[in-house]
Short mmCIF file of C-alpha atoms in Angstrom, two decimals:
data_model
loop_
_atom_site.label_atom_id
_atom_site.label_comp_id
_atom_site.label_asym_id
_atom_site.label_seq_id
_atom_site.Cartn_x
_atom_site.Cartn_y
_atom_site.Cartn_z
CA UNK A 12 111.10 -168.75 -44.01
CA UNK A 13 108.74 -171.17 -42.21
CA UNK A 14 106.62 -168.22 -40.90
CA UNK A 15 106.35 -166.82 -44.34
CA UNK A 16 105.27 -169.94 -45.82
CA UNK A 17 102.52 -170.40 -43.26
CA UNK A 18 101.29 -166.98 -43.95
CA UNK A 19 100.89 -167.18 -47.66
CA UNK A 20 99.35 -170.51 -48.06
CA UNK A 21 95.62 -170.56 -48.50
CA UNK A 22 94.30 -172.47 -45.79
CA UNK A 23 94.40 -172.21 -41.85
CA UNK A 24 97.18 -173.53 -39.79
CA UNK A 25 96.79 -174.07 -35.97
CA UNK A 26 99.38 -176.07 -33.87
CA UNK A 27 98.52 -176.76 -30.18
CA UNK A 28 100.76 -178.35 -27.59
CA UNK A 29 99.83 -181.23 -25.17
CA UNK A 30 98.13 -178.67 -22.92
CA UNK A 31 95.96 -177.77 -25.81
CA UNK A 32 97.54 -174.16 -25.90
CA UNK A 33 98.10 -172.47 -29.31
CA UNK A 34 101.75 -172.26 -30.48
CA UNK A 35 100.99 -171.67 -34.14
CA UNK A 36 98.22 -169.18 -35.55
CA UNK A 37 98.83 -168.30 -39.23
CA UNK A 38 97.57 -165.31 -41.25
CA UNK A 39 94.78 -167.25 -42.88
CA UNK A 40 93.22 -168.07 -39.39
CA UNK A 41 93.61 -164.43 -38.34
CA UNK A 42 91.87 -163.10 -41.26
CA UNK A 43 88.73 -165.34 -40.78
CA UNK A 44 88.63 -165.18 -36.93
CA UNK A 45 89.67 -161.63 -36.48
CA UNK A 46 91.87 -162.81 -33.82
CA UNK A 47 95.52 -161.83 -34.06
CA UNK A 48 98.47 -163.95 -33.37
CA UNK A 49 99.24 -162.15 -30.05
CA UNK A 50 95.67 -162.58 -28.97
CA UNK A 51 95.65 -166.36 -29.76
CA UNK A 52 99.07 -167.67 -28.63
CA UNK A 53 99.32 -169.57 -25.46
CA UNK A 54 95.45 -169.53 -25.07
CA UNK A 55 93.56 -172.72 -24.82
CA UNK A 56 91.61 -173.59 -28.00
CA UNK A 57 88.36 -173.97 -26.23
CA UNK A 58 88.60 -170.84 -24.23
CA UNK A 59 89.53 -168.80 -26.95
CA UNK A 60 86.31 -169.48 -28.84
CA UNK A 61 84.10 -170.36 -25.78
CA UNK A 62 81.04 -171.97 -26.49
CA UNK A 63 81.19 -171.30 -30.30
CA UNK A 64 83.83 -174.32 -30.76
CA UNK A 65 82.19 -177.71 -32.15
CA UNK A 66 82.51 -180.28 -29.29
CA UNK A 67 83.51 -182.88 -31.80
CA UNK A 68 86.57 -180.80 -32.77
CA UNK A 69 87.53 -180.75 -28.99
CA UNK A 70 87.27 -184.49 -28.65
CA UNK A 71 89.36 -184.98 -31.80
CA UNK A 72 92.16 -182.92 -30.61
CA UNK A 73 92.16 -184.45 -27.31
CA UNK A 74 92.23 -187.91 -29.11
CA UNK A 75 95.10 -186.65 -31.32
CA UNK A 76 97.34 -185.53 -28.44
CA UNK A 77 96.59 -188.40 -25.76
CA UNK A 78 95.76 -191.27 -28.14
CA UNK A 79 97.86 -190.38 -31.39
CA UNK A 80 94.63 -190.57 -33.42
CA UNK A 81 94.30 -188.52 -36.74
CA UNK A 82 91.01 -187.79 -37.91
CA UNK A 83 89.00 -185.44 -40.44
CA UNK A 84 86.08 -183.43 -39.67
CA UNK A 85 84.10 -183.50 -42.97
CA UNK A 86 82.04 -180.51 -43.90
CA UNK A 87 79.20 -182.71 -44.63
CA UNK A 88 78.66 -183.82 -40.80
CA UNK A 89 80.46 -180.88 -39.17
CA UNK A 90 80.16 -177.83 -41.65
CA UNK A 91 81.26 -175.09 -38.97
CA UNK A 92 83.61 -176.62 -36.44
CA UNK A 93 85.31 -173.16 -35.97
CA UNK A 94 83.47 -169.92 -35.92
CA UNK A 95 85.26 -168.43 -39.18
CA UNK A 96 83.77 -165.89 -41.39
CA UNK A 97 84.40 -164.56 -44.87
CA UNK A 98 84.73 -160.66 -44.29
CA UNK A 99 85.23 -159.78 -48.14
CA UNK A 100 81.37 -158.78 -48.53
CA UNK A 101 79.32 -156.44 -46.68
CA UNK A 102 78.23 -158.74 -43.98
CA UNK A 103 80.31 -161.56 -42.35
CA UNK A 104 79.37 -164.91 -43.76
CA UNK A 105 80.08 -168.03 -41.65
CA UNK A 106 82.20 -170.41 -44.01
CA UNK A 107 81.85 -173.97 -44.27
CA UNK A 108 85.14 -176.04 -43.41
CA UNK A 109 87.12 -179.30 -43.62
CA UNK A 110 89.49 -179.83 -40.89
CA UNK A 111 92.32 -182.24 -40.63
CA UNK A 112 93.49 -183.31 -37.07
CA UNK A 113 97.04 -184.88 -37.09
CA UNK A 114 99.20 -185.73 -34.12
CA UNK A 115 102.80 -185.36 -34.04
CA UNK A 116 105.90 -185.08 -31.66
CA UNK A 117 108.27 -182.34 -31.51
CA UNK A 118 112.10 -182.56 -31.40
CA UNK A 119 111.76 -182.62 -27.71
CA UNK A 120 109.37 -185.45 -27.72
CA UNK A 121 106.29 -183.27 -26.63
CA UNK A 122 102.90 -184.25 -28.09
CA UNK A 123 101.37 -181.57 -30.51
CA UNK A 124 98.30 -181.46 -32.60
CA UNK A 125 98.06 -179.85 -36.18
CA UNK A 126 94.82 -178.58 -37.43
CA UNK A 127 94.61 -177.83 -41.13
CA UNK A 128 91.39 -175.87 -41.91
CA UNK A 129 90.16 -175.47 -45.51
CA UNK A 130 87.43 -173.07 -46.80
CA UNK A 131 85.12 -175.65 -48.61
CA UNK A 132 82.09 -173.12 -48.96
CA UNK A 133 82.49 -173.21 -52.70
CA UNK A 134 82.94 -177.00 -52.84
CA UNK A 135 79.63 -177.50 -50.98
CA UNK A 136 77.86 -175.13 -53.23
CA UNK A 137 79.07 -177.11 -56.17
CA UNK A 138 78.26 -180.39 -54.72
CA UNK A 139 74.67 -179.28 -54.12
CA UNK A 140 74.50 -178.07 -57.76
CA UNK A 141 75.52 -181.32 -59.00
CA UNK A 142 73.02 -183.06 -56.99
CA UNK A 143 70.45 -180.85 -58.22
CA UNK A 144 71.53 -181.77 -62.02
CA UNK A 145 71.46 -185.49 -61.12
CA UNK A 146 67.75 -185.25 -59.98
CA UNK A 147 66.66 -183.26 -62.83
CA UNK A 148 68.46 -185.89 -65.29
CA UNK A 149 65.72 -188.28 -64.13
CA UNK A 150 63.09 -185.95 -65.47
CA UNK A 151 64.73 -184.93 -68.82
CA UNK A 152 64.70 -188.13 -70.90
CA UNK A 153 65.90 -186.16 -73.93
CA UNK A 154 69.25 -185.13 -72.17
CA UNK A 155 69.66 -188.54 -70.31
CA UNK A 156 73.01 -189.75 -72.02
CA UNK A 157 74.50 -186.42 -71.50
CA UNK A 158 73.68 -186.22 -67.84
CA UNK A 159 74.71 -189.63 -67.40
CA UNK A 160 78.22 -188.87 -68.61
CA UNK A 161 78.26 -185.87 -66.35
CA UNK A 162 77.41 -187.96 -63.39
CA UNK A 163 80.09 -190.52 -64.27
CA UNK A 164 82.69 -187.77 -64.23
CA UNK A 165 81.14 -186.40 -61.03
CA UNK A 166 81.37 -189.94 -59.36
CA UNK A 167 84.97 -190.34 -60.41
CA UNK A 168 85.78 -186.97 -58.91
CA UNK A 169 83.95 -187.82 -55.85
CA UNK A 170 85.61 -191.21 -55.46
CA UNK A 171 89.10 -189.71 -55.80
CA UNK A 172 88.26 -187.03 -53.13
CA UNK A 173 86.94 -189.68 -50.68
CA UNK A 174 89.65 -192.46 -51.70
CA UNK A 175 92.18 -190.76 -49.16
CA UNK A 176 89.84 -190.04 -46.45
CA UNK A 177 90.91 -191.94 -43.16
CA UNK A 178 87.45 -192.91 -42.21
CA UNK A 179 84.72 -194.97 -44.09
CA UNK A 180 82.31 -192.57 -46.10
CA UNK A 181 78.99 -193.84 -47.24
CA UNK A 182 75.62 -192.45 -48.72
CA UNK A 183 72.14 -193.96 -48.34
CA UNK A 184 69.16 -193.42 -50.39
CA UNK A 185 66.09 -192.29 -48.79
CA UNK A 186 64.95 -195.75 -48.06
CA UNK A 187 68.17 -196.49 -46.12
CA UNK A 188 69.83 -198.71 -48.78
CA UNK A 189 73.72 -198.41 -49.62
CA UNK A 190 74.14 -196.08 -52.47
CA UNK A 191 77.88 -195.31 -52.46
CA UNK A 192 80.96 -196.44 -50.24
CA UNK A 193 84.48 -195.27 -50.54
CA UNK A 194 87.34 -197.60 -50.28
CA UNK A 195 88.00 -197.30 -46.74
CA UNK A 196 84.43 -198.16 -45.93
CA UNK A 197 84.62 -201.30 -47.93
CA UNK A 198 87.93 -202.18 -46.15
CA UNK A 199 86.30 -201.94 -43.07
CA UNK A 200 83.37 -203.94 -43.74
CA UNK A 201 85.38 -206.52 -45.75
CA UNK A 202 82.80 -206.30 -48.63
CA UNK A 203 83.06 -204.89 -52.17
CA UNK A 204 80.85 -201.98 -53.08
CA UNK A 205 78.84 -204.13 -55.51
CA UNK A 206 77.91 -206.72 -52.73
CA UNK A 207 76.37 -203.96 -50.72
CA UNK A 208 74.48 -201.66 -53.11
CA UNK A 209 70.67 -201.51 -52.95
CA UNK A 210 70.82 -203.48 -49.57
CA UNK A 211 69.52 -201.78 -46.29
CA UNK A 212 72.36 -200.76 -44.09
CA UNK A 213 70.92 -202.49 -40.95
CA UNK A 214 71.54 -205.82 -42.58
CA UNK A 215 75.25 -205.32 -41.41
CA UNK A 216 74.09 -204.92 -37.71
CA UNK A 217 74.12 -208.16 -35.65
CA UNK A 218 70.71 -209.61 -34.56
CA UNK A 219 71.40 -208.64 -31.00
CA UNK A 220 71.88 -204.98 -32.01
CA UNK A 221 69.00 -204.99 -34.87
CA UNK A 222 66.34 -203.49 -32.53
CA UNK A 223 68.39 -200.57 -31.44
CA UNK A 224 69.64 -200.11 -34.99
CA UNK A 225 66.07 -199.83 -36.22
CA UNK A 226 65.16 -197.41 -33.35
CA UNK A 227 67.98 -195.02 -34.20
CA UNK A 228 67.18 -195.14 -37.82
CA UNK A 229 63.29 -194.66 -37.50
CA UNK A 230 64.13 -191.71 -35.09
CA UNK A 231 66.40 -190.04 -37.80
CA UNK A 232 64.03 -190.92 -40.72
CA UNK A 233 60.95 -189.61 -39.10
CA UNK A 234 62.48 -186.39 -37.59
CA UNK A 235 65.44 -186.03 -39.95
CA UNK A 236 67.87 -186.08 -37.07
CA UNK A 237 71.52 -187.35 -37.01
CA UNK A 238 71.76 -191.12 -36.16
CA UNK A 239 74.65 -192.57 -34.29
CA UNK A 240 75.33 -196.19 -33.32
CA UNK A 241 78.16 -198.25 -32.06
CA UNK A 242 77.88 -202.06 -32.55
CA UNK A 243 79.87 -205.41 -33.09
CA UNK A 244 80.32 -206.50 -36.51
CA UNK A 245 81.48 -209.88 -37.97
CA UNK A 246 83.51 -209.54 -41.04
CA UNK A 247 83.40 -212.25 -43.68
CA UNK A 248 86.56 -213.64 -42.45
CA UNK A 249 84.87 -214.20 -39.02
CA UNK A 250 86.90 -211.42 -37.46
CA UNK A 251 84.87 -209.50 -34.83
CA UNK A 252 85.43 -205.67 -34.65
CA UNK A 253 83.44 -202.74 -33.16
CA UNK A 254 82.05 -200.04 -35.66
CA UNK A 255 80.75 -196.62 -34.91
CA UNK A 256 78.41 -195.42 -37.51
CA UNK A 257 76.88 -191.72 -37.86
CA UNK A 258 75.06 -190.04 -40.45
CA UNK A 259 72.68 -187.10 -41.29
CA UNK A 260 69.93 -186.57 -43.93
CA UNK A 261 70.38 -185.00 -47.23
CA UNK A 262 67.52 -182.47 -48.19
CA UNK A 263 66.60 -180.99 -51.59
CA UNK A 264 65.40 -177.26 -51.75
CA UNK A 265 62.10 -178.32 -50.35
CA UNK A 266 63.39 -179.77 -47.41
CA UNK A 267 62.47 -183.11 -48.49
CA UNK A 268 64.99 -185.88 -47.38
CA UNK A 269 66.55 -187.45 -50.57
CA UNK A 270 69.07 -189.74 -48.76
CA UNK A 271 71.61 -189.78 -46.23
CA UNK A 272 75.49 -189.54 -45.90
CA UNK A 273 77.73 -190.40 -43.03
CA UNK A 274 80.93 -192.12 -41.84
CA UNK A 275 81.95 -195.61 -40.28
CA UNK A 276 85.06 -196.15 -38.03
CA UNK A 277 86.64 -199.17 -36.69
CA UNK A 278 86.75 -198.21 -33.00
CA UNK A 279 88.02 -201.80 -31.79
CA UNK A 280 91.36 -200.61 -30.52
CA UNK A 281 89.94 -197.59 -28.86
CA UNK A 282 87.32 -199.45 -27.32
CA UNK A 283 89.63 -202.00 -25.99
CA UNK A 284 91.90 -199.27 -24.55
CA UNK A 285 89.04 -197.72 -22.82
CA UNK A 286 88.01 -201.01 -21.54
CA UNK A 287 91.50 -201.75 -20.24
CA UNK A 288 91.53 -198.27 -18.36
CA UNK A 289 88.23 -199.01 -16.93
CA UNK A 290 89.31 -202.47 -15.77
CA UNK A 291 92.36 -201.06 -14.06
CA UNK A 292 90.29 -198.63 -12.30
CA UNK A 293 87.68 -200.73 -11.00
CA UNK A 294 89.23 -204.26 -10.64
CA UNK A 295 91.94 -205.89 -8.41
CA UNK A 296 94.51 -207.10 -11.07
CA UNK A 297 95.51 -210.30 -9.06
CA UNK A 298 92.16 -211.61 -8.10
CA UNK A 299 89.96 -209.95 -10.60
CA UNK A 300 87.32 -209.18 -8.07
CA UNK A 301 86.37 -205.35 -7.54
CA UNK A 302 89.09 -203.16 -5.98
CA UNK A 303 88.50 -200.86 -2.90
CA UNK A 304 87.73 -197.56 -4.78
CA UNK A 305 84.97 -199.24 -6.87
CA UNK A 306 83.64 -201.04 -3.78
CA UNK A 307 83.25 -197.89 -1.72
CA UNK A 308 81.34 -196.33 -4.59
CA UNK A 309 79.17 -199.22 -5.17
CA UNK A 310 78.53 -199.55 -1.40
CA UNK A 311 77.36 -195.90 -1.26
CA UNK A 312 74.98 -196.36 -4.33
CA UNK A 313 73.73 -199.72 -2.82
CA UNK A 314 72.99 -197.78 0.32
CA UNK A 315 71.21 -195.03 -1.41
CA UNK A 316 69.22 -197.61 -3.40
CA UNK A 317 68.23 -199.71 -0.11
CA UNK A 318 67.31 -196.45 1.57
CA UNK A 319 64.97 -195.44 -1.31
CA UNK A 320 63.06 -198.92 -1.26
CA UNK A 321 63.33 -199.24 2.55
CA UNK A 322 65.40 -202.57 2.25
CA UNK A 323 68.08 -204.00 4.49
CA UNK A 324 71.81 -204.39 3.03
CA UNK A 325 74.35 -206.76 4.46
CA UNK A 326 78.19 -205.83 4.76
CA UNK A 327 80.68 -208.49 5.38
CA UNK A 328 84.28 -207.80 6.25
CA UNK A 329 86.50 -210.87 5.56
CA UNK A 330 90.04 -211.45 6.78
CA UNK A 331 92.15 -214.35 6.15
CA UNK A 332 93.79 -216.03 9.12
CA UNK A 333 97.61 -216.74 9.28
CA UNK A 334 97.99 -215.59 5.70
CA UNK A 335 101.35 -214.12 6.60
CA UNK A 336 102.69 -217.67 7.68
CA UNK A 337 101.58 -219.09 4.28
CA UNK A 338 103.65 -216.17 2.53
CA UNK A 339 106.54 -216.64 4.90
CA UNK A 340 106.70 -220.42 4.74
CA UNK A 341 105.60 -221.13 1.01
CA UNK A 342 106.56 -217.68 -0.72
CA UNK A 343 104.55 -215.06 -2.23
CA UNK A 344 103.61 -217.00 -5.20
CA UNK A 345 101.75 -219.40 -3.16
CA UNK A 346 100.21 -216.64 -1.30
CA UNK A 347 98.86 -215.01 -4.55
CA UNK A 348 97.37 -218.39 -5.78
CA UNK A 349 95.50 -218.64 -2.27
CA UNK A 350 94.19 -215.08 -2.62
CA UNK A 351 92.97 -215.92 -6.16
CA UNK A 352 91.32 -219.11 -5.07
CA UNK A 353 89.64 -217.52 -2.16
CA UNK A 354 88.41 -214.71 -4.21
CA UNK A 355 86.95 -217.00 -6.94
CA UNK A 356 85.32 -219.26 -4.02
CA UNK A 357 83.71 -216.32 -2.35
CA UNK A 358 82.12 -215.14 -5.89
CA UNK A 359 80.70 -218.59 -6.24
CA UNK A 360 79.47 -218.71 -2.54
CA UNK A 361 77.26 -215.42 -2.87
CA UNK A 362 74.42 -214.43 -5.16
CA UNK A 363 74.84 -213.08 -8.56
CA UNK A 364 73.62 -209.57 -7.53
CA UNK A 365 76.07 -209.49 -4.48
CA UNK A 366 79.52 -207.64 -4.62
CA UNK A 367 82.97 -209.07 -3.79
CA UNK A 368 85.91 -206.89 -3.51
CA UNK A 369 89.60 -206.92 -2.38
CA UNK A 370 90.25 -204.11 -0.03
CA UNK A 371 93.98 -204.88 0.09
CA UNK A 372 96.44 -207.61 1.40
CA UNK A 373 94.43 -210.46 2.55
CA UNK A 374 91.13 -208.47 3.46
CA UNK A 375 87.99 -208.85 1.31
CA UNK A 376 84.52 -207.25 1.66
CA UNK A 377 81.09 -208.33 0.52
CA UNK A 378 77.96 -206.44 -0.21
CA UNK A 379 74.69 -208.50 0.44
CA UNK A 380 71.94 -206.72 -1.59
CA UNK A 381 68.38 -207.04 -0.91
CA UNK A 382 68.37 -208.72 2.48
CA UNK A 383 64.91 -209.65 3.47
CA UNK A 384 65.76 -210.92 6.97
CA UNK A 385 68.84 -210.96 9.19
CA UNK A 386 68.29 -214.53 9.70
CA UNK A 387 69.58 -215.31 6.25
CA UNK A 388 73.02 -213.77 6.89
CA UNK A 389 74.42 -216.56 9.10
CA UNK A 390 73.62 -219.09 6.39
CA UNK A 391 75.50 -217.04 3.83
CA UNK A 392 78.47 -216.43 6.25
CA UNK A 393 78.70 -220.17 6.87
CA UNK A 394 78.64 -220.81 3.12
CA UNK A 395 81.55 -218.48 2.70
CA UNK A 396 83.58 -219.98 5.50
CA UNK A 397 82.95 -223.47 4.16
CA UNK A 398 84.22 -222.19 0.60
CA UNK A 399 87.16 -220.67 1.93
CA UNK A 400 88.25 -223.41 3.87
CA UNK A 401 88.36 -225.72 0.97
CA UNK A 402 92.17 -226.94 0.28
CA UNK A 403 94.03 -224.83 -2.35
CA UNK A 404 96.34 -226.74 -4.66
CA UNK A 405 99.70 -224.87 -5.01
CA UNK A 406 101.40 -227.62 -6.96
CA UNK A 407 102.54 -230.67 -4.93
CA UNK A 408 100.79 -229.78 -1.72
CA UNK A 409 97.44 -228.47 -0.55
CA UNK A 410 96.99 -225.35 1.75
CA UNK A 411 93.95 -224.77 3.73
CA UNK A 412 92.94 -221.12 4.42
CA UNK A 413 90.49 -219.95 7.11
CA UNK A 414 88.99 -216.61 7.56
CA UNK A 415 87.27 -214.34 10.17
CA UNK A 416 84.01 -212.64 9.12
CA UNK A 417 82.52 -209.56 10.68
CA UNK A 418 79.00 -208.45 9.74
CA UNK A 419 77.25 -205.13 9.83
CA UNK A 420 73.65 -204.33 8.37
CA UNK A 421 72.33 -201.26 6.95
CA UNK A 422 70.40 -199.38 8.46
CA UNK A 423 70.86 -200.95 11.93
CA UNK A 424 74.65 -200.36 12.25
CA UNK A 425 75.02 -197.31 10.19
CA UNK A 426 74.43 -195.75 6.71
CA UNK A 427 77.93 -194.83 5.58
CA UNK A 428 81.05 -196.91 4.41
CA UNK A 429 82.77 -195.83 7.38
CA UNK A 430 80.15 -196.72 9.96
CA UNK A 431 79.52 -199.99 8.34
CA UNK A 432 83.20 -200.81 8.03
CA UNK A 433 83.96 -200.02 11.51
CA UNK A 434 81.14 -202.03 12.82
CA UNK A 435 82.22 -204.98 10.63
CA UNK A 436 85.76 -204.54 11.60
CA UNK A 437 84.95 -204.86 15.33
CA UNK A 438 82.95 -207.96 14.70
CA UNK A 439 85.62 -209.53 12.58
CA UNK A 440 88.29 -209.10 15.38
CA UNK A 441 85.58 -210.76 17.82
CA UNK A 442 85.32 -213.70 15.43
CA UNK A 443 89.18 -213.91 15.09
CA UNK A 444 89.59 -214.06 18.80
CA UNK A 445 86.69 -216.54 19.19
CA UNK A 446 84.44 -213.89 20.81
CA UNK A 447 81.57 -213.95 18.08
CA UNK A 448 78.50 -212.10 19.25
#
């Protein structure tokens, strides 16, 4: 019964599993893609259509499956996300589509994504016709009252269609002033439509992002390109959010730009999620300095940069002395406080452009960028020793940590992480045993 319903409804239904392989492919999609159910099932959506698939659709499917984010690909910004055709005439005609992407979980808890595809070719034609009528009404004074009523009805219809959109939809005039905002757009901005009408859209952008916003706008206006911008926005209630705004030009039959239409989305949660992922990937969660993986990558890029401009680079390997005794006598909580304190002291002891990382346990490493002379390194090392040796308050007592430091210099002691690390490691053990070179 479910299969029969899927094959009689007048829209496309595609379901992909969490591996983005197709598990449902209804009759409507078969007719417009000329790909049978047998050809499509268990195929990856991207590989099935190859380079003909809109990348934004792939991103939206990935966000639905992995982040649980629903979205709508409006025909205005993405008219042909799938290579689907109308074969009823003599020649196949590429149809314009609106695609709703919705995440859901199966009864076994697997993540799936539902794509509902609608043919909106006739809707696009009707909207273009209505716009032409609206422009003509400005010229035809005798029919002004009739056309105004017609526009009012179209406005109500358009608002009803956009009221349920999950993203903010807006329209700008040819000068970039707000002309229309749906309810979702007003909710995101925290302002009513009447408060924004006839005001230039860049007024919503903070001063720090204003130059970039005007650059994007001028690029789109002068070349009729799509504009795209992410920026921080302060709502009237002082809440700070991050917005993503994109739009494209609307042209008349003579290719003249008559306005712009686009979307606004609140990406605060998504941005925070990405930043948390990046933090976990690059930083040590205890000391908040960089971790080993990031440090190795940074050292390689720093070496490449120093080689390019023929500069020296310092590498310090720092190991705390008798840290195991601190853990054994005062507990791991005290040891963690010592590690956090030592990391903070080393950050303050080096220059802003230098890099401090925790390699693991009680081992740290430091990149000293742009070393003009090797004679400067002993001064920096002494500064680090002094900073590390300052007492650490762990409640009712003060603990004093000391460290051994090994130094290697690029290019004198090597040009790879391993070579610089091995030399610094040997120097550190000499320091620890009192045999400094």
